[in-house]
Amino acid sequence: MTNRPRIAHLAGPTATIQNSPPLVTSNKARRKYGLPPRKNSDGSDARFDALRAQRLAAPAKVYVECFSAHPLEADAAELYGPPDGYLDVNGIFHRERSSATDKAVFEIEIRPEDGVYPLPYMARKADGGAWEGECTEPGAPASQARQSFYPDGSRSFEEIDRLSVGAEGAANLISSFADVDFYRVLPPAGYTRGLPASLRTDVGEGDIPPEIRSKDFFAYRPYHLGEAPPRPALARLTNAARRIFDSNKYDGAVYTQGSPQIEEVAYWFNLLIDTTIPICGNAAQRPQGEISHDGPKNITDSVEYIASRVWADEHGRNRAGVIVLQEQRFFAAREVMKVDARPGGYVATGGHGGILGGMGYHGAAVLHYVPALKHTYLSEVNLSKIPFSVPVASRSDGTIKRRETRTREGDGDLMEGAIPSVSIVKDGGFYAEEYFDDPDVTADLIALVERKLARNRLAGFVIEGTVPYGKMTSSVRQTVLQKAIYSGLPVVRVGRGSPEGFADPHQYFIAGSNLTATKARMLLMACLLKFGSLPPAKNPDEPTAAELAATRDAVAAYQKIFDTH
């Protein structure tokens, strides 16, 4: 790495960190156009307009009152140089004081090339009314809704660089020491009318065609239109990330996504992405521009973490794996978990560490621990080690057979249809409806198993059972999932919540260690892509000794991955 790192930013879905509060028409505009002003909740006049970052269309000259940047500037007036001039009572500028009532000022020419400026928002709706939220009316359809998420990271990074102030009192907290390229891998906003290539702010070729909400981009606001990406989109995200990292153009990457889901994709990247450079996951609880927004600090800390090289081993390779950096702490991707809807509401799961280090207030990264388990270029399930086809168990004509099914395209991309279908089954106490465990409580599981076998798709289950062993309290439901194993569907057992104990090994059930159910799901999906389905028994109700031995051998291969990742 040179002294100036080159970083890739990957824009992921539902990313509050790339969101802004609704653009509300200012009272300055309302007064100008004769609209009723916004009032305080008690009916009194609002004191201030919200100032929103906007671009100047032409240069302008403004006059700033001296000693107005801080209440105590004037207290040290003798330490300051002279002002640029003075404004008289009529607002006319003079280089010299003409009256005792003149106001000392600085004369500033602000220009479009300076970047965005905080200014009152003057726009109105097409009908002349004032904007009060993202939509023309509450609950309006998508055709009457604006987007508050940014289509790529360029605008949020620019606002951080331009408007955020660091501990030293300066701006340019990113561009002063790093170069960033922006990628829309699975973005939180889109161009519904398309975009000419000449206007693109991301890395890409050609025009962007018109994009469709909930297919090409995924946002949760407006709330009534919100939607998270489906399972096939994980292939799209993974393939885009692989190309970026395989380009060998970058010294590190920052990936942003919605705060509840960042932990899952960070772990997925930790397992699937074959790279030796650092990847930092970032999220935010509060949109950019909202009071006490937490995203800008997380992003600048990630840039500084990458530049610090504390992650590098003696060969310059990333020894920390994928991290999630939130509120000046960075977590191992395997252990991080969001537990509260507030900035900093993350914990390290499993009871055995997970917080690898932190950031000082002046950007000094400190790495105290490195993961003991395999990650990224060391992972046994990364894309370089996933075959182009694997056997998939499916039911046809009343029998279950394994058929070889392609998982990757000729260029190495994951196929969307190959992303495994893994369901989480949550268990709890007093589950049986009657004494002696009525078999009727298995109907939902039986239907789910049959659906998976009918789809000719890689599939499996995660049981979130009792702590720490992951057992189910209903014996008849556990019997259904044991039959699923004999039908070719692997099943992982984990404890509920954030277990500190370890799920016990089993001949047929995979022990999920101290993983949470969501992390165990991601690892099982990766294992399915590597190994394919388990060998099914001819009659899953009565597997033969040879069939049981084959199942045990296959489960052991899965277990080895779960023990080391």
Coordinates of C-alpha atoms in Angstrom, one line a residue:
M1 CA 0.0 0.0 0.0
T2 CA 1.2 3.5 -0.7
N3 CA 0.8 6.3 1.9
R4 CA -2.5 7.2 0.2
P5 CA -4.8 4.1 0.2
R6 CA -7.3 3.4 -2.5
I7 CA -10.6 2.2 -1.2
A8 CA -13.7 0.7 -2.7
H9 CA -17.1 1.6 -1.2
L10 CA -19.8 -1.0 -1.8
A11 CA -23.3 0.3 -1.4
G12 CA -25.6 -2.4 0.2
P13 CA -29.4 -2.4 0.8
T14 CA -31.6 -0.6 3.3
A15 CA -28.6 1.4 4.5
T16 CA -29.6 4.0 7.0
I17 CA -25.9 5.2 6.8
Q18 CA -26.8 6.2 3.2
N19 CA -30.2 7.8 4.1
S20 CA -31.2 11.3 4.9
P21 CA -34.2 12.7 6.8
P22 CA -37.2 13.8 4.6
L23 CA -36.7 17.0 2.6
V24 CA -39.3 19.3 4.2
T25 CA -40.1 22.7 2.6
S26 CA -38.6 25.5 4.7
N27 CA -40.6 28.3 6.2
K28 CA -38.5 30.7 4.1
A29 CA -40.1 29.1 1.0
R30 CA -43.5 28.9 2.6
R31 CA -43.4 32.7 3.3
K32 CA -42.2 33.4 -0.2
Y33 CA -45.0 31.4 -1.8
G34 CA -47.7 32.3 0.6
L35 CA -48.0 28.9 2.2
P36 CA -48.9 28.3 5.9
P37 CA -45.6 28.2 7.9
R38 CA -44.6 25.1 10.0
K39 CA -45.3 25.7 13.7
N40 CA -43.9 24.2 16.8
S41 CA -45.9 21.5 18.5
D42 CA -47.4 24.1 20.9
G43 CA -48.5 26.3 18.0
S44 CA -45.7 28.9 18.4
D45 CA -43.6 30.1 15.5
A46 CA -40.6 27.9 14.6
R47 CA -37.3 29.6 15.3
F48 CA -35.2 28.0 12.6
D49 CA -35.4 26.3 9.3
A50 CA -33.6 23.0 8.8
L51 CA -30.6 23.6 6.6
R52 CA -30.0 20.9 4.0
A53 CA -26.9 20.4 1.9
Q54 CA -27.4 21.8 -1.6
R55 CA -25.3 23.0 -4.5
L56 CA -24.9 26.6 -5.6
A57 CA -25.9 27.4 -9.2
A58 CA -23.7 30.5 -9.4
P59 CA -21.1 32.3 -7.2
A60 CA -22.4 34.5 -4.5
K61 CA -20.8 37.0 -2.1
V62 CA -21.8 36.9 1.5
Y63 CA -20.8 38.8 4.6
V64 CA -20.2 37.0 7.9
E65 CA -20.3 38.9 11.2
C66 CA -17.0 38.8 13.0
F67 CA -16.8 36.8 16.3
S68 CA -20.0 34.9 15.5
A69 CA -18.4 31.4 15.2
H70 CA -18.2 31.0 19.0
P71 CA -19.6 32.9 22.0
L72 CA -16.1 33.7 23.3
E73 CA -14.3 34.7 20.2
A74 CA -14.7 38.4 21.2
D75 CA -13.2 37.6 24.6
A76 CA -9.9 37.1 22.9
A77 CA -10.3 39.9 20.3
E78 CA -6.7 41.1 20.7
L79 CA -5.5 37.8 19.2
Y80 CA -7.4 38.3 15.9
G81 CA -6.4 40.2 12.8
P82 CA -8.6 42.9 11.3
P83 CA -11.9 42.2 9.5
D84 CA -12.3 42.5 5.8
G85 CA -14.5 45.5 6.2
Y86 CA -17.7 46.8 7.6
L87 CA -21.4 46.9 6.8
D88 CA -23.3 50.1 7.5
V89 CA -26.9 50.3 8.7
N90 CA -28.1 50.0 5.1
G91 CA -26.1 46.9 4.5
I92 CA -23.5 48.5 2.3
F93 CA -20.0 47.2 2.5
H94 CA -17.1 49.5 3.2
R95 CA -13.4 48.6 3.6
E96 CA -13.1 51.2 6.4
R97 CA -15.4 51.9 9.3
S98 CA -17.7 54.8 8.5
S99 CA -19.7 54.9 11.7
A100 CA -19.7 53.6 15.2
T101 CA -22.7 51.5 14.3
D102 CA -21.0 49.7 11.5
K103 CA -20.7 45.9 11.8
A104 CA -17.3 44.3 11.3
V105 CA -17.5 41.4 8.7
F106 CA -15.6 38.9 6.7
E107 CA -16.3 39.1 2.9
I108 CA -16.6 35.6 1.4
E109 CA -17.2 34.5 -2.1
I110 CA -18.9 31.1 -2.2
R111 CA -18.7 29.2 -5.4
P112 CA -20.4 26.0 -6.9
E113 CA -17.0 24.2 -7.0
D114 CA -16.7 24.6 -3.2
G115 CA -19.1 21.7 -2.7
V116 CA -22.5 21.5 -1.0
Y117 CA -23.6 24.3 1.4
P118 CA -26.3 24.0 4.2
L119 CA -29.2 26.1 3.0
P120 CA -33.0 26.3 3.5
Y121 CA -34.9 23.9 1.3
M122 CA -37.1 25.8 -1.1
A123 CA -38.7 23.1 -3.2
R124 CA -42.5 22.6 -3.3
K125 CA -44.8 19.9 -4.6
A126 CA -46.1 20.0 -8.2
D127 CA -49.5 21.2 -6.9
G128 CA -47.8 24.2 -5.2
G129 CA -48.1 22.7 -1.7
A130 CA -45.3 22.2 0.8
W131 CA -43.4 19.0 1.2
E132 CA -43.9 17.4 4.6
G133 CA -42.4 13.9 4.0
E134 CA -41.1 11.6 1.3
C135 CA -44.5 11.2 -0.3
T136 CA -47.0 13.7 -1.7
E137 CA -49.4 12.4 0.9
P138 CA -49.0 9.8 3.7
G139 CA -49.2 6.3 2.4
A140 CA -49.0 7.4 -1.3
P141 CA -48.0 4.9 -3.9
A142 CA -44.4 4.6 -5.2
S143 CA -45.3 6.9 -8.2
Q144 CA -46.0 9.7 -5.7
A145 CA -43.0 9.1 -3.5
R146 CA -39.5 10.5 -3.4
Q147 CA -36.4 8.5 -2.3
S148 CA -34.4 9.6 0.8
F149 CA -31.6 7.0 0.4
Y150 CA -28.6 7.8 -1.8
P151 CA -28.1 5.7 -5.0
D152 CA -24.4 5.2 -4.2
G153 CA -21.9 6.3 -1.6
S154 CA -20.5 9.3 -3.4
R155 CA -23.0 11.9 -1.9
S156 CA -22.7 10.7 1.7
F157 CA -18.9 10.6 1.5
E158 CA -18.9 14.1 0.0
E159 CA -21.2 15.5 2.7
I160 CA -18.9 13.9 5.4
D161 CA -15.8 15.3 3.7
R162 CA -17.4 18.8 3.2
L163 CA -19.5 19.3 6.3
S164 CA -18.1 17.1 9.1
V165 CA -15.5 18.5 11.4
G166 CA -12.8 16.4 12.9
A167 CA -11.2 16.6 16.3
E168 CA -8.5 18.9 14.9
G169 CA -11.1 21.4 13.7
A170 CA -10.6 20.5 10.0
A171 CA -12.7 19.0 7.2
N172 CA -11.7 16.6 4.4
L173 CA -11.7 13.7 6.8
I174 CA -11.7 11.2 3.9
S175 CA -10.2 12.8 0.8
S176 CA -7.2 14.3 2.7
F177 CA -5.6 10.9 2.8
A178 CA -7.6 8.3 0.8
D179 CA -9.1 7.9 -2.7
V180 CA -12.5 6.2 -2.9
D181 CA -14.3 4.6 -5.8
F182 CA -18.0 3.9 -5.4
Y183 CA -19.9 0.7 -6.4
R184 CA -23.6 -0.1 -6.4
V185 CA -23.5 -3.8 -5.5
L186 CA -27.0 -4.0 -4.2
P187 CA -27.9 -0.3 -3.6
P188 CA -30.5 1.2 -1.2
A189 CA -31.8 3.6 -3.9
G190 CA -32.2 3.7 -7.6
Y191 CA -32.7 5.7 -10.8
T192 CA -36.3 4.9 -11.7
R193 CA -35.9 7.0 -14.9
G194 CA -32.4 5.7 -15.6
L195 CA -29.3 7.8 -15.8
P196 CA -26.9 8.7 -18.7
A197 CA -23.4 7.4 -18.4
S198 CA -22.1 11.0 -18.3
L199 CA -23.8 11.6 -15.0
R200 CA -22.8 8.5 -13.2
T201 CA -21.0 8.9 -9.9
D202 CA -20.3 5.2 -9.4
V203 CA -17.8 2.9 -11.2
G204 CA -19.6 1.4 -14.2
E205 CA -20.0 1.5 -17.9
G206 CA -22.8 2.8 -20.0
D207 CA -26.1 4.3 -19.1
I208 CA -28.0 3.0 -16.1
P209 CA -31.4 1.7 -17.4
P210 CA -34.6 2.5 -15.5
E211 CA -34.5 0.7 -12.2
I212 CA -37.3 -0.9 -10.2
R213 CA -37.9 -0.7 -6.5
S214 CA -37.6 -4.0 -4.7
K215 CA -35.7 -5.6 -7.7
D216 CA -32.8 -3.3 -8.5
F217 CA -32.7 -1.4 -5.2
F218 CA -33.9 -2.0 -1.7
A219 CA -35.0 0.8 0.7
Y220 CA -37.1 0.7 3.9
R221 CA -38.4 4.2 3.5
P222 CA -41.1 5.3 2.9
Y223 CA -41.9 2.7 5.4
H224 CA -45.0 1.4 3.7
L225 CA -43.0 0.7 0.5
G226 CA -40.0 -0.8 2.3
E227 CA -38.7 -4.2 1.3
A228 CA -35.5 -6.2 2.0
P229 CA -33.7 -8.1 -0.7
P230 CA -34.6 -11.8 -1.3
R231 CA -32.3 -14.7 -1.1
P232 CA -31.3 -14.7 -4.8
A233 CA -30.0 -11.2 -4.5
L234 CA -27.2 -12.6 -2.3
A235 CA -25.6 -14.1 -5.4
R236 CA -25.8 -10.7 -7.1
L237 CA -24.1 -9.0 -4.2
T238 CA -21.4 -11.7 -3.9
N239 CA -20.6 -11.7 -7.6
A240 CA -20.2 -7.9 -7.7
A241 CA -18.0 -8.0 -4.6
R242 CA -15.8 -10.7 -6.1
R243 CA -15.1 -8.7 -9.2
I244 CA -14.2 -5.7 -7.2
F245 CA -11.7 -7.6 -5.0
D246 CA -10.3 -9.6 -7.9
S247 CA -9.4 -6.4 -9.7
N248 CA -6.5 -5.9 -7.3
K249 CA -7.0 -2.2 -7.5
Y250 CA -7.8 -1.6 -3.8
D251 CA -6.1 -1.5 -0.5
G252 CA -9.3 -2.0 1.4
A253 CA -13.1 -1.8 1.2
V254 CA -16.0 -0.3 3.1
Y255 CA -19.4 -2.0 2.8
T256 CA -22.5 -0.3 4.1
Q257 CA -25.9 -1.9 4.8
G258 CA -28.9 -1.6 7.1
S259 CA -27.9 -1.9 10.7
P260 CA -29.9 -5.1 11.5
Q261 CA -28.5 -7.0 8.5
I262 CA -24.8 -5.8 8.3
E263 CA -23.8 -8.6 10.6
E264 CA -25.0 -11.3 8.3
V265 CA -23.4 -10.0 5.1
A266 CA -20.2 -9.2 6.9
Y267 CA -20.0 -12.9 8.0
W268 CA -21.0 -14.1 4.5
F269 CA -18.1 -12.0 3.0
N270 CA -15.8 -13.4 5.8
L271 CA -16.7 -16.9 4.5
L272 CA -17.0 -16.4 0.7
I273 CA -14.7 -13.6 -0.4
D274 CA -11.1 -14.7 -1.2
T275 CA -9.1 -11.6 -0.5
T276 CA -6.2 -10.5 1.6
I277 CA -7.3 -6.8 2.0
P278 CA -9.4 -5.5 4.8
I279 CA -13.2 -5.2 4.5
C280 CA -15.0 -2.9 7.0
G281 CA -18.7 -3.2 7.5
N282 CA -20.5 0.0 8.5
A283 CA -24.1 0.9 9.4
A284 CA -25.9 3.6 11.3
Q285 CA -28.9 3.9 13.5
R286 CA -29.6 7.5 12.5
P287 CA -29.8 8.9 8.9
Q288 CA -27.1 11.3 7.7
G289 CA -28.0 14.8 8.7
E290 CA -30.2 13.8 11.6
I291 CA -29.3 15.0 15.1
S292 CA -26.3 13.0 16.5
H293 CA -26.0 11.0 13.3
D294 CA -23.6 8.1 13.8
G295 CA -22.7 7.1 10.3
P296 CA -20.1 9.7 9.4
K297 CA -17.8 8.7 12.3
N298 CA -18.2 5.0 11.5
I299 CA -17.2 5.6 7.9
T300 CA -14.2 7.9 8.6
D301 CA -13.0 5.4 11.3
S302 CA -13.1 2.6 8.7
V303 CA -11.0 4.7 6.2
E304 CA -8.5 5.4 9.0
Y305 CA -8.5 1.7 10.0
I306 CA -7.7 0.7 6.5
A307 CA -4.9 3.3 6.3
S308 CA -3.5 2.3 9.7
R309 CA -2.4 -1.2 8.5
V310 CA -2.8 -2.6 12.0
W311 CA -4.7 -5.4 10.3
A312 CA -1.7 -6.5 8.2
D313 CA 0.5 -9.5 9.0
E314 CA 4.2 -9.8 8.2
H315 CA 3.2 -10.5 4.6
G316 CA 0.8 -7.6 4.3
R317 CA -2.3 -9.8 4.4
N318 CA -5.4 -9.1 6.4
R319 CA -5.2 -11.0 9.7
A320 CA -8.4 -9.7 11.2
G321 CA -10.9 -10.9 8.7
V322 CA -14.0 -8.9 7.8
I323 CA -14.9 -6.5 10.6
V324 CA -17.9 -4.4 11.5
L325 CA -16.8 -1.0 12.9
Q326 CA -19.4 0.8 15.0
E327 CA -19.0 3.6 17.5
Q328 CA -15.2 3.3 17.6
R329 CA -15.1 -0.4 18.3
F330 CA -14.5 -3.1 15.6
F331 CA -16.0 -6.5 15.9
A332 CA -15.1 -9.8 14.2
A333 CA -17.7 -10.5 11.6
R334 CA -18.5 -13.9 13.2
E335 CA -19.4 -12.5 16.6
V336 CA -21.0 -9.1 15.9
M337 CA -24.7 -8.7 16.6
K338 CA -27.1 -5.8 16.8
V339 CA -29.1 -6.0 20.0
D340 CA -30.6 -2.5 20.4
A341 CA -31.9 0.3 18.1
R342 CA -29.4 2.9 19.1
P343 CA -26.0 4.0 18.0
G344 CA -23.5 1.6 19.5
G345 CA -26.2 -1.1 20.1
Y346 CA -23.9 -3.9 19.1
V347 CA -22.4 -6.7 21.2
A348 CA -19.9 -9.5 20.6
T349 CA -21.8 -12.8 20.8
G350 CA -20.7 -16.2 22.2
G351 CA -19.2 -15.0 25.4
H352 CA -15.6 -15.5 24.2
G353 CA -14.4 -12.2 22.8
G354 CA -15.3 -10.8 19.4
I355 CA -14.3 -7.1 20.0
L356 CA -10.9 -7.0 18.2
G357 CA -10.0 -3.5 18.9
G358 CA -11.0 0.1 18.7
M359 CA -10.4 3.6 17.3
G360 CA -9.0 6.5 19.3
Y361 CA -10.6 9.9 19.1
H362 CA -7.7 11.0 16.9
G363 CA -8.0 8.1 14.5
A364 CA -5.4 5.8 16.0
A365 CA -6.5 2.2 15.4
V366 CA -5.6 -0.4 18.0
L367 CA -5.9 -4.1 17.3
H368 CA -5.7 -6.2 20.4
Y369 CA -6.9 -9.6 19.1
V370 CA -7.2 -11.5 15.8
P371 CA -9.7 -14.3 15.0
A372 CA -8.5 -17.8 15.7
L373 CA -11.0 -19.2 13.1
K374 CA -10.6 -19.2 9.3
H375 CA -11.7 -16.2 7.2
T376 CA -11.5 -14.7 3.7
Y377 CA -8.4 -16.1 1.8
L378 CA -8.0 -18.8 4.5
S379 CA -11.7 -19.8 4.4
E380 CA -12.4 -23.4 3.2
V381 CA -15.7 -22.2 1.7
N382 CA -14.6 -19.1 -0.1
L383 CA -15.5 -18.8 -3.8
S384 CA -12.2 -20.1 -5.0
K385 CA -13.0 -23.4 -3.3
I386 CA -16.7 -23.8 -4.2
P387 CA -17.2 -26.2 -7.1
F388 CA -19.2 -25.4 -10.2
S389 CA -21.7 -28.1 -9.5
V390 CA -22.8 -30.1 -6.4
P391 CA -25.4 -32.9 -5.8
V392 CA -28.8 -31.7 -4.8
A393 CA -31.4 -33.9 -3.0
S394 CA -34.9 -33.7 -4.4
R395 CA -38.1 -35.8 -4.5
S396 CA -39.4 -37.1 -7.8
D397 CA -41.9 -39.9 -8.5
G398 CA -42.0 -40.6 -4.8
T399 CA -38.3 -41.2 -4.3
I400 CA -35.5 -38.9 -3.2
K401 CA -32.4 -38.8 -5.3
R402 CA -29.3 -36.6 -5.6
R403 CA -28.8 -35.0 -9.0
E404 CA -25.8 -32.9 -10.0
T405 CA -26.8 -29.2 -10.2
R406 CA -24.7 -26.3 -11.3
T407 CA -23.9 -23.6 -8.7
R408 CA -21.7 -21.3 -10.7
E409 CA -21.6 -19.8 -14.2
G410 CA -18.6 -20.3 -16.5
D411 CA -17.1 -17.0 -15.4
G412 CA -17.2 -18.1 -11.8
D413 CA -20.3 -16.2 -10.8
L414 CA -22.7 -17.8 -8.3
M415 CA -26.0 -18.6 -9.9
E416 CA -29.0 -16.9 -8.2
G417 CA -30.9 -20.2 -8.1
A418 CA -28.0 -21.9 -6.4
I419 CA -28.2 -19.8 -3.2
P420 CA -29.4 -22.4 -0.6
S421 CA -32.8 -22.3 1.1
V422 CA -32.0 -22.6 4.8
S423 CA -34.8 -22.1 7.3
I424 CA -34.5 -21.3 11.0
V425 CA -36.7 -23.3 13.3
K426 CA -37.1 -21.8 16.7
D427 CA -38.0 -24.0 19.7
G428 CA -39.0 -23.2 23.2
G429 CA -40.4 -24.7 26.4
F430 CA -43.9 -26.2 26.7
Y431 CA -44.1 -26.7 22.9
A432 CA -46.1 -29.9 22.9
E433 CA -49.9 -29.3 22.8
E434 CA -50.8 -32.3 24.9
Y435 CA -49.1 -34.8 27.2
F436 CA -47.1 -37.4 25.3
D437 CA -46.3 -34.9 22.5
D438 CA -49.1 -34.9 19.9
P439 CA -47.7 -35.5 16.4
D440 CA -50.0 -32.8 15.1
V441 CA -47.4 -30.2 16.1
T442 CA -45.2 -31.4 13.3
A443 CA -47.5 -30.4 10.4
D444 CA -45.6 -27.2 9.6
L445 CA -42.2 -28.8 9.6
I446 CA -43.4 -31.7 7.5
A447 CA -44.8 -29.3 4.9
L448 CA -41.5 -27.3 5.0
V449 CA -39.4 -30.4 4.4
E450 CA -41.5 -31.5 1.6
R451 CA -41.4 -28.1 -0.1
K452 CA -37.7 -28.0 0.0
L453 CA -37.4 -31.5 -1.5
A454 CA -39.8 -30.5 -4.2
R455 CA -37.8 -27.5 -5.4
N456 CA -34.6 -29.2 -6.5
R457 CA -32.6 -26.7 -4.6
L458 CA -29.9 -26.8 -2.0
A459 CA -31.6 -26.7 1.3
G460 CA -31.3 -27.3 5.1
F461 CA -32.4 -26.2 8.5
V462 CA -31.0 -24.5 11.6
I463 CA -32.6 -25.4 15.0
E464 CA -32.5 -22.6 17.5
G465 CA -33.2 -24.8 20.5
T466 CA -32.3 -24.8 24.2
V467 CA -29.0 -23.4 25.5
P468 CA -26.3 -24.6 25.1
Y469 CA -27.0 -27.8 23.3
G470 CA -29.5 -26.7 20.6
K471 CA -31.9 -29.5 21.4
M472 CA -35.6 -29.2 20.6
T473 CA -38.0 -29.7 23.5
S474 CA -40.6 -31.5 21.3
S475 CA -39.3 -35.0 20.5
V476 CA -41.7 -35.5 17.6
R477 CA -40.6 -32.3 15.9
Q478 CA -37.0 -33.3 16.4
T479 CA -37.8 -36.7 14.8
V480 CA -39.1 -34.8 11.7
L481 CA -35.8 -33.0 11.3
Q482 CA -33.9 -36.2 11.9
K483 CA -35.8 -37.7 9.0
A484 CA -35.0 -34.5 7.0
I485 CA -31.3 -35.4 7.5
Y486 CA -31.9 -38.9 6.1
S487 CA -33.7 -37.2 3.2
G488 CA -30.5 -35.2 2.4
L489 CA -31.2 -32.0 4.2
P490 CA -28.4 -31.0 6.7
V491 CA -29.6 -29.7 10.1
V492 CA -27.5 -27.5 12.4
R493 CA -28.3 -27.1 16.1
V494 CA -27.5 -23.9 18.0
G495 CA -28.7 -22.4 21.3
R496 CA -31.2 -19.6 21.4
G497 CA -30.2 -15.9 21.6
S498 CA -26.5 -15.3 22.1
P499 CA -25.3 -18.6 23.5
E500 CA -22.1 -18.7 25.5
G501 CA -22.0 -22.5 25.6
F502 CA -21.3 -24.7 22.7
A503 CA -23.8 -27.0 20.9
D504 CA -22.8 -30.6 21.5
P505 CA -21.5 -32.8 18.6
H506 CA -23.9 -35.3 17.2
Q507 CA -23.6 -38.1 14.6
Y508 CA -26.3 -36.7 12.4
F509 CA -27.0 -33.1 13.6
I510 CA -24.3 -30.5 12.9
A511 CA -23.2 -28.7 16.1
G512 CA -23.3 -25.0 15.5
S513 CA -20.7 -24.1 18.2
N514 CA -21.6 -20.8 19.8
L515 CA -22.9 -19.2 16.6
T516 CA -26.2 -17.4 16.6
A517 CA -28.9 -18.9 14.5
T518 CA -28.5 -16.2 11.8
K519 CA -24.8 -16.8 11.6
A520 CA -25.2 -20.6 11.5
R521 CA -27.6 -20.1 8.6
M522 CA -25.0 -18.3 6.6
L523 CA -22.4 -20.9 7.3
L524 CA -24.7 -23.7 6.4
M525 CA -25.5 -22.0 3.1
A526 CA -21.8 -21.7 2.4
C527 CA -21.3 -25.4 3.3
L528 CA -24.1 -26.5 1.0
L529 CA -22.5 -24.6 -1.9
K530 CA -19.3 -26.5 -1.2
F531 CA -20.5 -30.0 -0.4
G532 CA -24.1 -30.2 -1.8
S533 CA -26.9 -32.1 -0.1
L534 CA -26.3 -35.1 2.3
P535 CA -26.7 -38.5 0.7
P536 CA -30.4 -39.4 1.1
A537 CA -31.6 -42.8 2.3
K538 CA -33.8 -44.8 -0.1
N539 CA -36.4 -44.9 2.7
P540 CA -35.7 -42.0 5.2
D541 CA -38.0 -43.7 7.7
E542 CA -35.7 -46.8 7.9
P543 CA -32.2 -45.9 6.7
T544 CA -29.8 -48.9 6.3
A545 CA -26.6 -49.2 8.2
A546 CA -24.6 -48.3 5.1
E547 CA -26.8 -45.3 4.5
L548 CA -26.4 -44.1 8.1
A549 CA -22.6 -44.5 7.7
A550 CA -22.6 -42.4 4.6
T551 CA -24.7 -39.7 6.3
R552 CA -22.3 -39.7 9.3
D553 CA -19.3 -39.2 6.9
A554 CA -21.0 -36.3 5.1
V555 CA -22.1 -34.6 8.4
A556 CA -18.5 -34.9 9.6
A557 CA -17.3 -32.9 6.6
Y558 CA -19.8 -30.2 7.5
Q559 CA -18.8 -30.4 11.1
K560 CA -15.2 -29.7 10.3
I561 CA -16.1 -26.5 8.6
F562 CA -18.3 -25.5 11.5
D563 CA -15.5 -26.2 14.0
T564 CA -13.1 -23.9 12.1
H565 CA -15.1 -21.0 10.7

